[in-house]
Amino acid sequence: MKLFNKYKFSDKSQTLGGTISMIMGILALASLIYGVYLSYKQAGNAGLKVGSLGLLSLMLSVIGTVIGLMSFKEDDKFYTLSRIGSLFCGILTVFMVAVFLMGI
């Protein structure tokens, strides 16, 4: 016997910025993982390829964080993807800045 049915009586949708932020976070993570894979495959001698993938990952995560935070201004929307995307991109940003600072 079900006590509660999960009906949604709302015409709200996810924020566009939250969706974009989440996609950018996934792309940033994918470029980071691919860069680590290339570096491992070439025994640490990947050079410019890995550096450019790391920089791409940093830029995508910073832009994703900004877009995700700006999406909270949209009215009458669900903010789940905005929260997840902003947090995910923010964590990636901090991680990538730490990696770049360790390399200096």
mmCIF file of N, CA and C in Angstrom:
data_model
loop_
_atom_site.group_PDB
_atom_site.id
_atom_site.type_symbol
_atom_site.label_atom_id
_atom_site.label_comp_id
_atom_site.label_asym_id
_atom_site.label_seq_id
_atom_site.Cartn_x
_atom_site.Cartn_y
_atom_site.Cartn_z
ATOM 1 N N MET A 1 0.837 -1.179 0.000
ATOM 2 C CA MET A 1 0.000 0.000 0.000
ATOM 3 C C MET A 1 0.879 1.240 0.000
ATOM 4 N N LYS A 2 0.669 2.105 -0.955
ATOM 5 C CA LYS A 2 1.431 3.343 -1.035
ATOM 6 C C LYS A 2 0.760 4.411 -0.190
ATOM 7 N N LEU A 3 1.569 5.095 0.582
ATOM 8 C CA LEU A 3 1.038 6.200 1.375
ATOM 9 C C LEU A 3 1.108 7.515 0.622
ATOM 10 N N PHE A 4 2.186 7.685 -0.095
ATOM 11 C CA PHE A 4 2.387 8.956 -0.790
ATOM 12 C C PHE A 4 2.687 8.699 -2.259
ATOM 13 N N ASN A 5 1.966 9.358 -3.103
ATOM 14 C CA ASN A 5 2.264 9.320 -4.530
ATOM 15 C C ASN A 5 3.128 10.513 -4.869
ATOM 16 N N LYS A 6 4.075 10.326 -5.748
ATOM 17 C CA LYS A 6 4.996 11.410 -6.079
ATOM 18 C C LYS A 6 4.506 12.147 -7.317
ATOM 19 N N TYR A 7 3.520 12.971 -7.131
ATOM 20 C CA TYR A 7 3.016 13.804 -8.206
ATOM 21 C C TYR A 7 3.623 15.182 -8.102
ATOM 22 N N LYS A 8 3.853 15.790 -9.232
ATOM 23 C CA LYS A 8 4.414 17.136 -9.257
ATOM 24 C C LYS A 8 3.399 18.045 -9.926
ATOM 25 N N PHE A 9 2.744 18.870 -9.117
ATOM 26 C CA PHE A 9 1.753 19.802 -9.643
ATOM 27 C C PHE A 9 2.398 21.171 -9.788
ATOM 28 N N SER A 10 3.284 21.276 -10.733
ATOM 29 C CA SER A 10 3.998 22.530 -10.924
ATOM 30 C C SER A 10 4.467 22.602 -12.369
ATOM 31 N N ASP A 11 4.547 23.811 -12.860
ATOM 32 C CA ASP A 11 5.083 23.979 -14.198
ATOM 33 C C ASP A 11 6.518 24.497 -14.149
ATOM 34 N N LYS A 12 7.142 24.379 -12.970
ATOM 35 C CA LYS A 12 8.530 24.812 -12.824
ATOM 36 C C LYS A 12 9.455 23.859 -13.577
ATOM 37 N N SER A 13 10.586 24.381 -13.973
ATOM 38 C CA SER A 13 11.614 23.551 -14.597
ATOM 39 C C SER A 13 12.960 23.937 -13.988
ATOM 40 N N GLN A 14 13.980 23.192 -14.341
ATOM 41 C CA GLN A 14 15.319 23.507 -13.863
ATOM 42 C C GLN A 14 15.811 24.784 -14.537
ATOM 43 N N THR A 15 16.704 25.478 -13.874
ATOM 44 C CA THR A 15 17.252 26.696 -14.450
ATOM 45 C C THR A 15 18.168 26.352 -15.618
ATOM 46 N N LEU A 16 18.182 27.233 -16.609
ATOM 47 C CA LEU A 16 19.059 27.033 -17.763
ATOM 48 C C LEU A 16 20.523 27.129 -17.332
ATOM 49 N N GLY A 17 20.821 28.085 -16.470
ATOM 50 C CA GLY A 17 22.192 28.237 -15.993
ATOM 51 C C GLY A 17 22.675 27.035 -15.199
ATOM 52 N N GLY A 18 21.786 26.417 -14.442
ATOM 53 C CA GLY A 18 22.144 25.227 -13.684
ATOM 54 C C GLY A 18 22.469 24.059 -14.602
ATOM 55 N N THR A 19 21.690 23.923 -15.664
ATOM 56 C CA THR A 19 21.944 22.871 -16.637
ATOM 57 C C THR A 19 23.271 23.099 -17.353
ATOM 58 N N ILE A 20 23.519 24.343 -17.760
ATOM 59 C CA ILE A 20 24.784 24.675 -18.427
ATOM 60 C C ILE A 20 25.961 24.460 -17.476
ATOM 61 N N SER A 21 25.791 24.851 -16.218
ATOM 62 C CA SER A 21 26.841 24.680 -15.224
ATOM 63 C C SER A 21 27.175 23.204 -15.030
ATOM 64 N N MET A 22 26.160 22.380 -14.971
ATOM 65 C CA MET A 22 26.378 20.949 -14.799
ATOM 66 C C MET A 22 27.099 20.356 -16.008
ATOM 67 N N ILE A 23 26.699 20.752 -17.209
ATOM 68 C CA ILE A 23 27.355 20.263 -18.426
ATOM 69 C C ILE A 23 28.813 20.717 -18.468
ATOM 70 N N MET A 24 29.067 21.959 -18.087
ATOM 71 C CA MET A 24 30.452 22.455 -18.096
ATOM 72 C C MET A 24 31.293 21.734 -17.045
ATOM 73 N N GLY A 25 30.691 21.399 -15.924
ATOM 74 C CA GLY A 25 31.412 20.634 -14.905
ATOM 75 C C GLY A 25 31.788 19.245 -15.398
ATOM 76 N N ILE A 26 30.858 18.611 -16.098
ATOM 77 C CA ILE A 26 31.140 17.279 -16.639
ATOM 78 C C ILE A 26 32.230 17.357 -17.705
ATOM 79 N N LEU A 27 32.175 18.383 -18.565
ATOM 80 C CA LEU A 27 33.224 18.553 -19.582
ATOM 81 C C LEU A 27 34.581 18.853 -18.941
ATOM 82 N N ALA A 28 34.584 19.658 -17.878
ATOM 83 C CA ALA A 28 35.838 19.962 -17.185
ATOM 84 C C ALA A 28 36.429 18.712 -16.553
ATOM 85 N N LEU A 29 35.578 17.899 -15.939
ATOM 86 C CA LEU A 29 36.061 16.650 -15.340
ATOM 87 C C LEU A 29 36.568 15.697 -16.415
ATOM 88 N N ALA A 30 35.876 15.639 -17.552
ATOM 89 C CA ALA A 30 36.303 14.762 -18.642
ATOM 90 C C ALA A 30 37.660 15.187 -19.194
ATOM 91 N N SER A 31 37.877 16.490 -19.362
ATOM 92 C CA SER A 31 39.178 16.946 -19.866
ATOM 93 C C SER A 31 40.283 16.710 -18.839
ATOM 94 N N LEU A 32 39.959 16.831 -17.557
ATOM 95 C CA LEU A 32 40.941 16.543 -16.510
ATOM 96 C C LEU A 32 41.322 15.061 -16.523
ATOM 97 N N ILE A 33 40.328 14.198 -16.607
ATOM 98 C CA ILE A 33 40.597 12.756 -16.618
ATOM 99 C C ILE A 33 41.376 12.364 -17.873
ATOM 100 N N TYR A 34 41.026 12.953 -19.009
ATOM 101 C CA TYR A 34 41.759 12.644 -20.242
ATOM 102 C C TYR A 34 43.205 13.127 -20.158
ATOM 103 N N GLY A 35 43.419 14.286 -19.534
ATOM 104 C CA GLY A 35 44.784 14.775 -19.350
ATOM 105 C C GLY A 35 45.598 13.871 -18.448
ATOM 106 N N VAL A 36 44.995 13.384 -17.386
ATOM 107 C CA VAL A 36 45.689 12.451 -16.488
ATOM 108 C C VAL A 36 45.994 11.150 -17.231
ATOM 109 N N TYR A 37 45.052 10.697 -18.039
ATOM 110 C CA TYR A 37 45.264 9.476 -18.828
ATOM 111 C C TYR A 37 46.428 9.653 -19.803
ATOM 112 N N LEU A 38 46.459 10.796 -20.508
ATOM 113 C CA LEU A 38 47.556 11.044 -21.447
ATOM 114 C C LEU A 38 48.896 11.115 -20.733
ATOM 115 N N SER A 39 48.915 11.764 -19.590
ATOM 116 C CA SER A 39 50.156 11.876 -18.834
ATOM 117 C C SER A 39 50.634 10.506 -18.356
ATOM 118 N N TYR A 40 49.703 9.692 -17.897
ATOM 119 C CA TYR A 40 50.064 8.341 -17.459
ATOM 120 C C TYR A 40 50.563 7.502 -18.631
ATOM 121 N N LYS A 41 49.876 7.607 -19.760
ATOM 122 C CA LYS A 41 50.227 6.815 -20.939
ATOM 123 C C LYS A 41 51.630 7.159 -21.449
ATOM 124 N N GLN A 42 52.028 8.443 -21.355
ATOM 125 C CA GLN A 42 53.328 8.866 -21.860
ATOM 126 C C GLN A 42 54.350 9.025 -20.736
ATOM 127 N N ALA A 43 54.100 8.420 -19.610
ATOM 128 C CA ALA A 43 55.018 8.392 -18.461
ATOM 129 C C ALA A 43 55.418 9.792 -18.000
ATOM 130 N N GLY A 44 54.458 10.709 -18.009
ATOM 131 C CA GLY A 44 54.709 12.054 -17.501
ATOM 132 C C GLY A 44 55.328 13.008 -18.502
ATOM 133 N N ASN A 45 55.527 12.591 -19.741
ATOM 134 C CA ASN A 45 56.162 13.436 -20.752
ATOM 135 C C ASN A 45 55.178 13.949 -21.795
ATOM 136 N N ALA A 46 53.967 14.226 -21.398
ATOM 137 C CA ALA A 46 52.952 14.660 -22.365
ATOM 138 C C ALA A 46 53.112 16.131 -22.723
ATOM 139 N N GLY A 47 53.628 16.927 -21.828
ATOM 140 C CA GLY A 47 53.951 18.318 -22.118
ATOM 141 C C GLY A 47 52.769 19.223 -22.373
ATOM 142 N N LEU A 48 52.791 19.860 -23.535
ATOM 143 C CA LEU A 48 51.824 20.894 -23.872
ATOM 144 C C LEU A 48 50.392 20.370 -23.951
ATOM 145 N N LYS A 49 50.214 19.132 -24.379
ATOM 146 C CA LYS A 49 48.871 18.555 -24.476
ATOM 147 C C LYS A 49 48.187 18.533 -23.117
ATOM 148 N N VAL A 50 48.881 18.027 -22.120
ATOM 149 C CA VAL A 50 48.297 17.904 -20.785
ATOM 150 C C VAL A 50 48.118 19.283 -20.158
ATOM 151 N N GLY A 51 49.045 20.165 -20.383
ATOM 152 C CA GLY A 51 48.914 21.522 -19.855
ATOM 153 C C GLY A 51 47.714 22.250 -20.427
ATOM 154 N N SER A 52 47.492 22.092 -21.726
ATOM 155 C CA SER A 52 46.340 22.750 -22.340
ATOM 156 C C SER A 52 45.030 22.115 -21.882
ATOM 157 N N LEU A 53 45.007 20.804 -21.672
ATOM 158 C CA LEU A 53 43.801 20.161 -21.139
ATOM 159 C C LEU A 53 43.524 20.608 -19.704
ATOM 160 N N GLY A 54 44.572 20.782 -18.918
ATOM 161 C CA GLY A 54 44.405 21.278 -17.554
ATOM 162 C C GLY A 54 43.883 22.704 -17.535
ATOM 163 N N LEU A 55 44.411 23.533 -18.417
ATOM 164 C CA LEU A 55 43.938 24.915 -18.510
ATOM 165 C C LEU A 55 42.497 24.959 -19.004
ATOM 166 N N LEU A 56 42.147 24.110 -19.953
ATOM 167 C CA LEU A 56 40.768 24.017 -20.422
ATOM 168 C C LEU A 56 39.838 23.603 -19.287
ATOM 169 N N SER A 57 40.271 22.643 -18.497
ATOM 170 C CA SER A 57 39.475 22.193 -17.363
ATOM 171 C C SER A 57 39.273 23.314 -16.353
ATOM 172 N N LEU A 58 40.317 24.078 -16.094
ATOM 173 C CA LEU A 58 40.210 25.205 -15.160
ATOM 174 C C LEU A 58 39.251 26.259 -15.693
ATOM 175 N N MET A 59 39.372 26.606 -16.962
ATOM 176 C CA MET A 59 38.492 27.634 -17.533
ATOM 177 C C MET A 59 37.031 27.179 -17.534
ATOM 178 N N LEU A 60 36.783 25.935 -17.920
ATOM 179 C CA LEU A 60 35.411 25.432 -17.923
ATOM 180 C C LEU A 60 34.814 25.419 -16.521
ATOM 181 N N SER A 61 35.606 25.039 -15.543
ATOM 182 C CA SER A 61 35.073 24.976 -14.183
ATOM 183 C C SER A 61 34.819 26.369 -13.607
ATOM 184 N N VAL A 62 35.675 27.345 -13.909
ATOM 185 C CA VAL A 62 35.443 28.709 -13.435
ATOM 186 C C VAL A 62 34.187 29.291 -14.084
ATOM 187 N N ILE A 63 34.067 29.132 -15.389
ATOM 188 C CA ILE A 63 32.890 29.652 -16.097
ATOM 189 C C ILE A 63 31.630 28.935 -15.622
ATOM 190 N N GLY A 64 31.717 27.632 -15.410
ATOM 191 C CA GLY A 64 30.576 26.874 -14.905
ATOM 192 C C GLY A 64 30.143 27.321 -13.520
ATOM 193 N N THR A 65 31.112 27.653 -12.673
ATOM 194 C CA THR A 65 30.785 28.158 -11.336
ATOM 195 C C THR A 65 30.056 29.488 -11.427
ATOM 196 N N VAL A 66 30.557 30.385 -12.250
ATOM 197 C CA VAL A 66 29.934 31.702 -12.393
ATOM 198 C C VAL A 66 28.526 31.585 -12.961
ATOM 199 N N ILE A 67 28.363 30.773 -14.013
ATOM 200 C CA ILE A 67 27.037 30.609 -14.610
ATOM 201 C C ILE A 67 26.077 29.958 -13.613
ATOM 202 N N GLY A 68 26.565 28.976 -12.873
ATOM 203 C CA GLY A 68 25.723 28.316 -11.875
ATOM 204 C C GLY A 68 25.276 29.264 -10.776
ATOM 205 N N LEU A 69 26.171 30.121 -10.322
ATOM 206 C CA LEU A 69 25.798 31.089 -9.279
ATOM 207 C C LEU A 69 24.852 32.159 -9.813
ATOM 208 N N MET A 70 25.052 32.551 -11.062
ATOM 209 C CA MET A 70 24.156 33.544 -11.653
ATOM 210 C C MET A 70 22.759 32.985 -11.903
ATOM 211 N N SER A 71 22.644 31.671 -12.030
ATOM 212 C CA SER A 71 21.345 31.073 -12.326
ATOM 213 C C SER A 71 20.391 31.134 -11.138
ATOM 214 N N PHE A 72 20.884 31.454 -9.955
ATOM 215 C CA PHE A 72 19.992 31.591 -8.793
ATOM 216 C C PHE A 72 19.103 32.826 -8.914
ATOM 217 N N LYS A 73 19.385 33.704 -9.853
ATOM 218 C CA LYS A 73 18.565 34.893 -10.053
ATOM 219 C C LYS A 73 17.306 34.605 -10.853
ATOM 220 N N GLU A 74 17.242 33.434 -11.511
ATOM 221 C CA GLU A 74 16.054 33.084 -12.280
ATOM 222 C C GLU A 74 14.893 32.823 -11.326
ATOM 223 N N ASP A 75 13.733 33.372 -11.644
ATOM 224 C CA ASP A 75 12.567 33.258 -10.770
ATOM 225 C C ASP A 75 11.722 32.044 -11.121
ATOM 226 N N ASP A 76 11.071 31.501 -10.091
ATOM 227 C CA ASP A 76 10.083 30.435 -10.224
ATOM 228 C C ASP A 76 10.652 29.214 -10.952
ATOM 229 N N LYS A 77 11.792 28.750 -10.495
ATOM 230 C CA LYS A 77 12.458 27.591 -11.087
ATOM 231 C C LYS A 77 12.920 26.661 -9.976
ATOM 232 N N PHE A 78 13.278 25.450 -10.355
ATOM 233 C CA PHE A 78 13.944 24.541 -9.428
ATOM 234 C C PHE A 78 15.439 24.829 -9.485
ATOM 235 N N TYR A 79 16.093 24.817 -8.329
ATOM 236 C CA TYR A 79 17.505 25.189 -8.258
ATOM 237 C C TYR A 79 18.415 24.002 -7.945
ATOM 238 N N THR A 80 17.930 22.791 -8.147
ATOM 239 C CA THR A 80 18.734 21.613 -7.820
ATOM 240 C C THR A 80 19.997 21.542 -8.672
ATOM 241 N N LEU A 81 19.854 21.667 -9.984
ATOM 242 C CA LEU A 81 21.034 21.612 -10.850
ATOM 243 C C LEU A 81 21.939 22.818 -10.647
ATOM 244 N N SER A 82 21.358 23.957 -10.253
ATOM 245 C CA SER A 82 22.188 25.132 -9.963
ATOM 246 C C SER A 82 23.087 24.863 -8.766
ATOM 247 N N ARG A 83 22.528 24.254 -7.743
ATOM 248 C CA ARG A 83 23.327 23.935 -6.550
ATOM 249 C C ARG A 83 24.400 22.904 -6.869
ATOM 250 N N ILE A 84 23.986 21.824 -7.526
ATOM 251 C CA ILE A 84 24.932 20.747 -7.831
ATOM 252 C C ILE A 84 26.020 21.234 -8.797
ATOM 253 N N GLY A 85 25.622 21.943 -9.845
ATOM 254 C CA GLY A 85 26.591 22.430 -10.831
ATOM 255 C C GLY A 85 27.564 23.434 -10.252
ATOM 256 N N SER A 86 27.061 24.358 -9.439
ATOM 257 C CA SER A 86 27.941 25.356 -8.815
ATOM 258 C C SER A 86 28.926 24.704 -7.866
ATOM 259 N N LEU A 87 28.439 23.773 -7.066
ATOM 260 C CA LEU A 87 29.312 23.095 -6.114
ATOM 261 C C LEU A 87 30.345 22.228 -6.832
ATOM 262 N N PHE A 88 29.894 21.494 -7.832
ATOM 263 C CA PHE A 88 30.782 20.618 -8.590
ATOM 264 C C PHE A 88 31.873 21.415 -9.301
ATOM 265 N N CYS A 89 31.476 22.484 -9.981
ATOM 266 C CA CYS A 89 32.452 23.324 -10.679
ATOM 267 C C CYS A 89 33.362 24.051 -9.690
ATOM 268 N N GLY A 90 32.818 24.465 -8.559
ATOM 269 C CA GLY A 90 33.638 25.129 -7.549
ATOM 270 C C GLY A 90 34.713 24.218 -6.991
ATOM 271 N N ILE A 91 34.349 22.972 -6.727
ATOM 272 C CA ILE A 91 35.331 22.005 -6.226
ATOM 273 C C ILE A 91 36.397 21.742 -7.283
ATOM 274 N N LEU A 92 35.989 21.597 -8.539
ATOM 275 C CA LEU A 92 36.965 21.405 -9.617
ATOM 276 C C LEU A 92 37.881 22.614 -9.768
ATOM 277 N N THR A 93 37.325 23.816 -9.601
ATOM 278 C CA THR A 93 38.135 25.029 -9.697
ATOM 279 C C THR A 93 39.211 25.049 -8.616
ATOM 280 N N VAL A 94 38.815 24.771 -7.381
ATOM 281 C CA VAL A 94 39.781 24.752 -6.276
ATOM 282 C C VAL A 94 40.848 23.687 -6.516
ATOM 283 N N PHE A 95 40.427 22.520 -6.989
ATOM 284 C CA PHE A 95 41.381 21.447 -7.258
ATOM 285 C C PHE A 95 42.367 21.837 -8.350
ATOM 286 N N MET A 96 41.865 22.420 -9.448
ATOM 287 C CA MET A 96 42.749 22.779 -10.552
ATOM 288 C C MET A 96 43.696 23.918 -10.177
ATOM 289 N N VAL A 97 43.215 24.883 -9.390
ATOM 290 C CA VAL A 97 44.113 25.946 -8.925
ATOM 291 C C VAL A 97 45.210 25.352 -8.049
ATOM 292 N N ALA A 98 44.857 24.377 -7.196
ATOM 293 C CA ALA A 98 45.864 23.730 -6.354
ATOM 294 C C ALA A 98 46.885 22.969 -7.200
ATOM 295 N N VAL A 99 46.420 22.306 -8.252
ATOM 296 C CA VAL A 99 47.346 21.567 -9.128
ATOM 297 C C VAL A 99 48.299 22.545 -9.819
ATOM 298 N N PHE A 100 47.775 23.656 -10.304
ATOM 299 C CA PHE A 100 48.637 24.633 -10.974
ATOM 300 C C PHE A 100 49.621 25.274 -10.000
ATOM 301 N N LEU A 101 49.183 25.523 -8.783
ATOM 302 C CA LEU A 101 50.099 26.101 -7.783
ATOM 303 C C LEU A 101 51.174 25.114 -7.365
ATOM 304 N N MET A 102 50.864 23.839 -7.349
ATOM 305 C CA MET A 102 51.888 22.836 -7.041
ATOM 306 C C MET A 102 52.918 22.743 -8.158
ATOM 307 N N GLY A 103 52.506 23.030 -9.383
ATOM 308 C CA GLY A 103 53.426 22.943 -10.517
ATOM 309 C C GLY A 103 54.341 24.142 -10.649
ATOM 310 N N ILE A 104 54.029 25.233 -9.953
ATOM 311 C CA ILE A 104 54.860 26.443 -10.075
ATOM 312 C C ILE A 104 56.080 26.361 -9.206
#
